[in-house]
Short mmCIF file of C-alpha atoms and ligand atoms in Angstrom, two decimals:
data_model
loop_
_atom_site.label_atom_id
_atom_site.label_comp_id
_atom_site.label_asym_id
_atom_site.label_seq_id
_atom_site.Cartn_x
_atom_site.Cartn_y
_atom_site.Cartn_z
CA UNK A 27 0.00 0.00 0.00
CA UNK A 28 2.88 2.36 0.82
CA UNK A 29 6.41 1.87 -0.37
CA UNK A 30 9.51 3.92 0.38
CA UNK A 31 12.40 3.23 -1.99
CA UNK A 32 15.75 4.64 -0.84
CA UNK A 33 14.12 7.88 0.19
CA UNK A 34 16.46 10.75 1.01
CA UNK A 35 15.51 14.23 2.05
CA UNK A 36 17.40 17.34 3.00
CA UNK A 37 16.30 20.51 4.72
CA UNK A 38 18.81 22.86 3.08
CA UNK A 39 22.17 21.20 3.68
CA UNK A 40 20.88 19.06 6.57
CA UNK A 41 20.03 15.48 5.57
CA UNK A 42 16.94 14.53 7.53
CA UNK A 43 16.08 11.19 5.86
CA UNK A 44 18.77 8.65 4.97
CA UNK A 45 17.88 5.93 2.52
CA UNK A 46 14.54 4.88 3.94
CA UNK A 47 13.30 1.71 2.22
CA UNK A 48 10.21 0.29 3.88
CA UNK A 49 6.83 -1.14 2.94
CA UNK A 50 3.42 -0.99 4.54
CA UNK A 51 0.94 -3.65 3.44
CA UNK A 52 -2.78 -3.10 3.05
CA UNK A 53 -4.48 -3.34 6.44
CA UNK A 54 -1.21 -3.13 8.31
CA UNK A 55 -0.76 -0.95 11.38
CA UNK A 56 2.74 0.47 11.75
CA UNK A 57 3.76 2.40 14.84
CA UNK A 58 6.76 4.70 14.33
CA UNK A 59 8.77 5.51 17.42
CA UNK A 60 12.14 7.00 18.19
CA UNK A 61 13.71 10.01 19.85
CA UNK A 62 12.57 13.55 19.19
CA UNK A 63 14.15 14.98 16.04
CA UNK A 64 14.74 11.57 14.45
CA UNK A 65 12.63 12.38 11.38
CA UNK A 66 9.34 10.64 12.24
CA UNK A 67 7.10 13.58 11.32
CA UNK A 68 9.11 14.31 8.21
CA UNK A 69 8.83 10.71 7.05
CA UNK A 70 5.07 10.45 7.36
CA UNK A 71 4.60 13.91 5.85
CA UNK A 72 6.41 12.74 2.71
CA UNK A 73 3.56 10.27 2.06
CA UNK A 74 1.14 12.96 0.94
CA UNK A 75 3.90 15.32 -0.16
CA UNK A 76 3.51 17.76 2.69
CA UNK A 77 7.29 17.32 2.50
CA UNK A 78 8.84 16.76 -0.93
CA UNK A 79 11.81 14.41 -1.25
CA UNK A 80 14.99 14.95 -3.24
CA UNK A 81 16.00 11.34 -3.94
CA UNK A 82 14.34 7.97 -4.02
CA UNK A 83 10.72 7.15 -4.63
CA UNK A 84 7.48 6.81 -2.73
CA UNK A 85 4.52 4.82 -4.00
CA UNK A 86 1.11 5.06 -2.38
CA UNK A 87 -1.25 2.46 -3.75
CA UNK A 88 0.83 2.56 -6.93
CA UNK A 89 0.80 6.36 -7.21
CA UNK A 90 3.93 8.47 -6.91
CA UNK A 91 2.92 11.61 -4.99
CA UNK A 92 6.02 13.39 -6.27
CA UNK A 93 5.16 12.77 -9.91
CA UNK A 94 4.27 15.84 -11.97
CA UNK A 95 1.13 14.12 -13.21
CA UNK A 96 -0.48 13.85 -9.79
CA UNK A 97 -3.25 16.22 -8.79
CA UNK A 98 -1.88 16.72 -5.31
CA UNK A 99 -5.04 18.18 -3.78
CA UNK A 100 -7.08 15.28 -5.06
CA UNK A 101 -4.40 12.86 -3.86
CA UNK A 102 -4.28 14.41 -0.36
CA UNK A 103 -8.02 14.16 0.13
CA UNK A 104 -7.66 10.38 -0.16
CA UNK A 105 -5.29 10.15 2.80
CA UNK A 106 -6.48 10.86 6.31
CA UNK A 107 -3.98 12.83 8.38
CA UNK A 108 -4.45 13.47 12.09
CA UNK A 109 -2.04 15.85 13.77
CA UNK A 110 -1.20 16.67 17.35
CA UNK A 111 -3.35 19.78 17.06
CA UNK A 112 -6.94 19.08 16.17
CA UNK A 113 -7.31 21.60 13.34
CA UNK A 114 -11.09 21.75 13.35
CA UNK A 115 -12.76 24.83 11.87
CA UNK A 116 -13.61 26.83 15.01
CA UNK A 117 -16.50 28.74 13.45
CA UNK A 118 -18.29 25.58 12.29
CA UNK A 119 -20.32 23.12 14.33
CA UNK A 120 -19.13 19.55 14.61
CA UNK A 121 -21.71 18.52 12.03
CA UNK A 122 -20.61 21.24 9.59
CA UNK A 123 -16.96 20.32 10.11
CA UNK A 124 -17.80 16.76 9.10
CA UNK A 125 -20.03 17.67 6.16
CA UNK A 126 -17.71 20.22 4.56
CA UNK A 127 -15.37 18.03 2.50
CA UNK A 128 -17.95 15.46 1.38
CA UNK A 129 -20.22 18.27 0.12
CA UNK A 130 -17.54 20.56 -1.36
CA UNK A 131 -15.09 18.00 -2.71
CA UNK A 132 -17.14 14.85 -3.21
CA UNK A 133 -20.26 16.75 -4.30
CA UNK A 134 -22.36 14.73 -1.91
CA UNK A 135 -25.90 15.98 -1.22
CA UNK A 136 -26.31 17.73 2.13
CA UNK A 137 -28.75 15.08 3.29
CA UNK A 138 -26.35 12.26 2.45
CA UNK A 139 -23.41 14.12 4.02
CA UNK A 140 -25.41 14.68 7.20
CA UNK A 141 -26.34 11.04 7.42
CA UNK A 142 -22.70 10.08 6.89
CA UNK A 143 -21.58 12.60 9.53
CA UNK A 144 -24.03 11.25 12.08
CA UNK A 145 -22.92 7.68 11.49
CA UNK A 146 -19.27 8.72 11.89
CA UNK A 147 -20.06 10.59 15.10
CA UNK A 148 -21.64 7.43 16.44
CA UNK A 149 -18.53 5.53 15.45
CA UNK A 150 -16.31 7.84 17.55
CA UNK A 151 -18.79 7.97 20.42
CA UNK A 152 -19.99 11.56 19.88
CA UNK A 153 -23.47 11.08 18.48
CA UNK A 154 -24.81 13.56 21.05
CA UNK A 155 -22.51 16.41 19.92
CA UNK A 156 -23.40 17.32 16.32
CA UNK A 157 -24.35 20.90 17.17
CA UNK A 158 -21.45 21.66 19.50
CA UNK A 159 -18.66 23.99 18.43
CA UNK A 160 -15.04 22.87 18.79
CA UNK A 161 -14.33 25.14 21.76
CA UNK A 162 -17.20 23.52 23.64
CA UNK A 163 -15.50 20.14 23.42
CA UNK A 164 -12.63 18.63 25.38
CA UNK A 165 -9.36 17.96 23.60
CA UNK A 166 -10.13 14.27 23.41
CA UNK A 167 -13.54 14.94 21.90
CA UNK A 168 -12.05 17.37 19.37
CA UNK A 169 -9.48 14.82 18.33
CA UNK A 170 -12.20 12.20 17.86
CA UNK A 171 -14.10 14.67 15.65
CA UNK A 172 -10.87 15.25 13.70
CA UNK A 173 -10.59 11.51 13.10
CA UNK A 174 -14.26 11.31 12.06
CA UNK A 175 -13.71 14.20 9.66
CA UNK A 176 -10.93 12.24 7.94
CA UNK A 177 -13.10 9.13 7.77
CA UNK A 178 -15.82 11.11 5.98
CA UNK A 179 -13.61 10.96 2.87
CA UNK A 180 -13.31 7.14 3.11
CA UNK A 181 -9.52 7.21 3.11
CA UNK A 182 -7.75 3.92 2.35
CA UNK A 183 -4.88 5.10 4.56
CA UNK A 184 -4.80 7.01 7.86
CA UNK A 185 -1.68 8.75 9.12
CA UNK A 186 -1.37 9.90 12.72
CA UNK A 187 1.38 12.21 14.00
CA UNK A 188 1.38 12.12 17.80
CA UNK A 189 -2.42 12.40 17.98
CA UNK A 190 -2.49 12.18 21.78
CA UNK A 191 0.54 14.28 22.66
CA UNK A 192 -1.41 17.50 23.20
CA UNK A 193 -4.09 15.85 25.35
CA UNK A 194 -4.53 15.78 29.07
CA UNK A 195 -3.68 12.28 30.29
CA UNK A 196 -7.27 11.32 31.08
CA UNK A 197 -8.26 11.87 27.44
CA UNK A 198 -5.55 9.83 25.80
CA UNK A 199 -7.41 6.55 26.21
CA UNK A 200 -10.58 7.59 24.39
CA UNK A 201 -8.59 8.63 21.30
CA UNK A 202 -6.46 5.48 21.34
CA UNK A 203 -9.66 3.47 21.64
CA UNK A 204 -11.00 4.98 18.40
CA UNK A 205 -7.67 4.28 16.67
CA UNK A 206 -7.72 0.72 17.97
CA UNK A 207 -11.20 0.21 16.58
CA UNK A 208 -10.09 1.54 13.17
CA UNK A 209 -7.16 -0.85 13.20
CA UNK A 210 -9.43 -3.78 13.98
CA UNK A 211 -11.62 -2.80 11.02
CA UNK A 212 -8.64 -3.27 8.71
CA UNK A 213 -7.55 0.34 8.12
CA UNK A 214 -4.00 0.77 6.85
CA UNK A 215 -2.38 3.04 9.44
CA UNK A 216 0.94 4.65 10.23
CA UNK A 217 0.99 6.10 13.73
CA UNK A 218 3.79 8.16 15.16
CA UNK A 219 3.23 7.87 18.88
CA UNK A 220 4.97 7.58 22.22
CA UNK A 221 2.15 5.36 23.50
CA UNK A 222 4.05 2.13 23.78
CA UNK A 223 1.06 0.30 25.26
CA UNK A 224 -0.80 1.06 22.05
CA UNK A 225 2.21 -0.13 20.03
CA UNK A 226 2.32 -3.43 21.92
CA UNK A 227 -1.37 -4.05 21.62
CA UNK A 228 -2.28 -2.72 18.17
CA UNK A 229 0.79 -2.51 15.93
CA UNK A 230 1.55 -5.22 13.42
CA UNK A 231 5.04 -3.80 13.23
CA UNK A 232 7.04 -1.13 15.00
CA UNK A 233 9.57 0.99 13.16
CA UNK A 234 12.30 2.52 15.26
CA UNK A 235 13.85 5.69 13.84
CA UNK A 236 16.99 7.53 14.86
CA UNK A 237 18.95 10.17 12.96
CA UNK A 238 16.71 10.02 9.93
CA UNK A 239 16.90 6.26 9.36
CA UNK A 240 14.64 3.36 10.22
CA UNK A 241 17.04 1.24 12.27
CA UNK A 242 14.65 -1.50 13.26
CA UNK A 243 11.33 -2.85 12.04
CA UNK A 244 9.81 -5.74 13.94
CA UNK A 245 6.57 -7.06 15.37
CA UNK A 246 6.01 -5.45 18.78
CA UNK A 247 6.76 -8.58 20.79
CA UNK A 248 10.13 -8.85 19.06
CA UNK A 249 10.84 -5.12 19.17
CA UNK A 250 10.14 -4.76 22.89
CA UNK A 251 11.60 -8.06 24.07
CA UNK A 252 14.63 -8.55 21.86
CA UNK A 253 15.58 -5.45 19.90
CA UNK A 254 18.78 -5.89 17.90
CA UNK A 255 20.05 -2.39 17.17
CA UNK A 256 21.97 -0.77 20.06
CA UNK A 257 19.99 2.48 19.66
CA UNK A 258 16.71 0.56 19.90
CA UNK A 259 17.97 -1.31 22.97
CA UNK A 260 18.82 1.96 24.66
CA UNK A 261 15.47 3.52 23.67
CA UNK A 262 13.58 0.60 25.22
CA UNK A 263 15.61 0.54 28.39
CA UNK A 264 15.03 4.31 28.73
CA UNK A 265 11.27 3.72 28.44
CA UNK A 266 11.44 0.98 31.07
CA UNK A 267 13.30 3.15 33.55
CA UNK A 268 11.15 6.24 32.88
P1 ADP B 323 10.50 14.00 14.86
O1 ADP B 323 9.10 14.05 14.35
O2 ADP B 323 11.07 12.61 14.94
O3 ADP B 323 10.68 14.72 16.17
P2 ADP B 323 11.11 15.80 12.66
O4 ADP B 323 10.81 15.06 11.41
O5 ADP B 323 10.12 16.79 13.12
O6 ADP B 323 11.46 14.74 13.81
O7 ADP B 323 12.49 16.55 12.50
C1 ADP B 323 13.68 15.89 12.10
C2 ADP B 323 14.83 16.90 12.03
O8 ADP B 323 14.59 17.81 10.98
C3 ADP B 323 15.00 17.71 13.30
O9 ADP B 323 16.39 17.91 13.49
C4 ADP B 323 14.31 19.02 12.96
O10 ADP B 323 14.88 20.08 13.68
C5 ADP B 323 14.56 19.14 11.48
N1 ADP B 323 13.47 19.84 10.79
C6 ADP B 323 12.16 19.53 10.85
N2 ADP B 323 11.43 20.35 10.06
C7 ADP B 323 12.30 21.21 9.50
C8 ADP B 323 12.19 22.31 8.57
N3 ADP B 323 10.99 22.66 8.07
N4 ADP B 323 13.32 22.95 8.23
C9 ADP B 323 14.51 22.59 8.71
N5 ADP B 323 14.72 21.57 9.58
C10 ADP B 323 13.62 20.89 9.97
MG1 MG B 324 7.37 14.82 15.18
#
């Protein structure tokens, strides 16, 4: 579903990605972890060309997002991206936030978009909040709306960049629960997260990044119990002693 072929990227003269060659299969859940500044955000942002690359190739369901022939706006609407910040439109109700893209981009009728929005709200446990505005919701609720808004475009892939890092601790679980449900429904997902419990429970594979390279990729039980790369070993022992 997603393939990185010897991907290299520089910010100016600083090389941020070194020869990343990885694959994500359809329906696979990959958790990306590693120290701050290791290139995790940059890597997942290359998938929908929020960050262009200078060398190598990326294929997303057979499409090269860096090809000149790609309609990048069209391409981006097909990939769900959830950030640390919730990015809802503050002046629109939850319902309007969810209906916007299906009506404007997919040309869905308002009635159909509303029905879709309500079913998605039920899916993320917010069926009683369609008329609320973002600032009337908790961070965890806003993030669940943000996920529902992505799902309204029926994305084949969902990318998450530290979706729980800006949340108060008591709200982390409700967002992870929604992500876990998506994973169990077969969504192809790449999640950058520090939630190692989620990685253990939900990931098919964990990628460990340091200094712009993926140094280890392994099923969680292997990654956590018998990592091979010294940097991964140190990372895991740091988590254990934290
Ligand atoms: P992570 O998500 O793992 O914390 P990032 O991908 O955000 O790492 O950043 C990787 C490295 O690239 C860091 O050293 C960061 O300072 C640098 N970097 C990130 N974005 C930019 C940018 N737009 N311009 C220059 N350097 C950047
Ligand atoms: Mg980051």
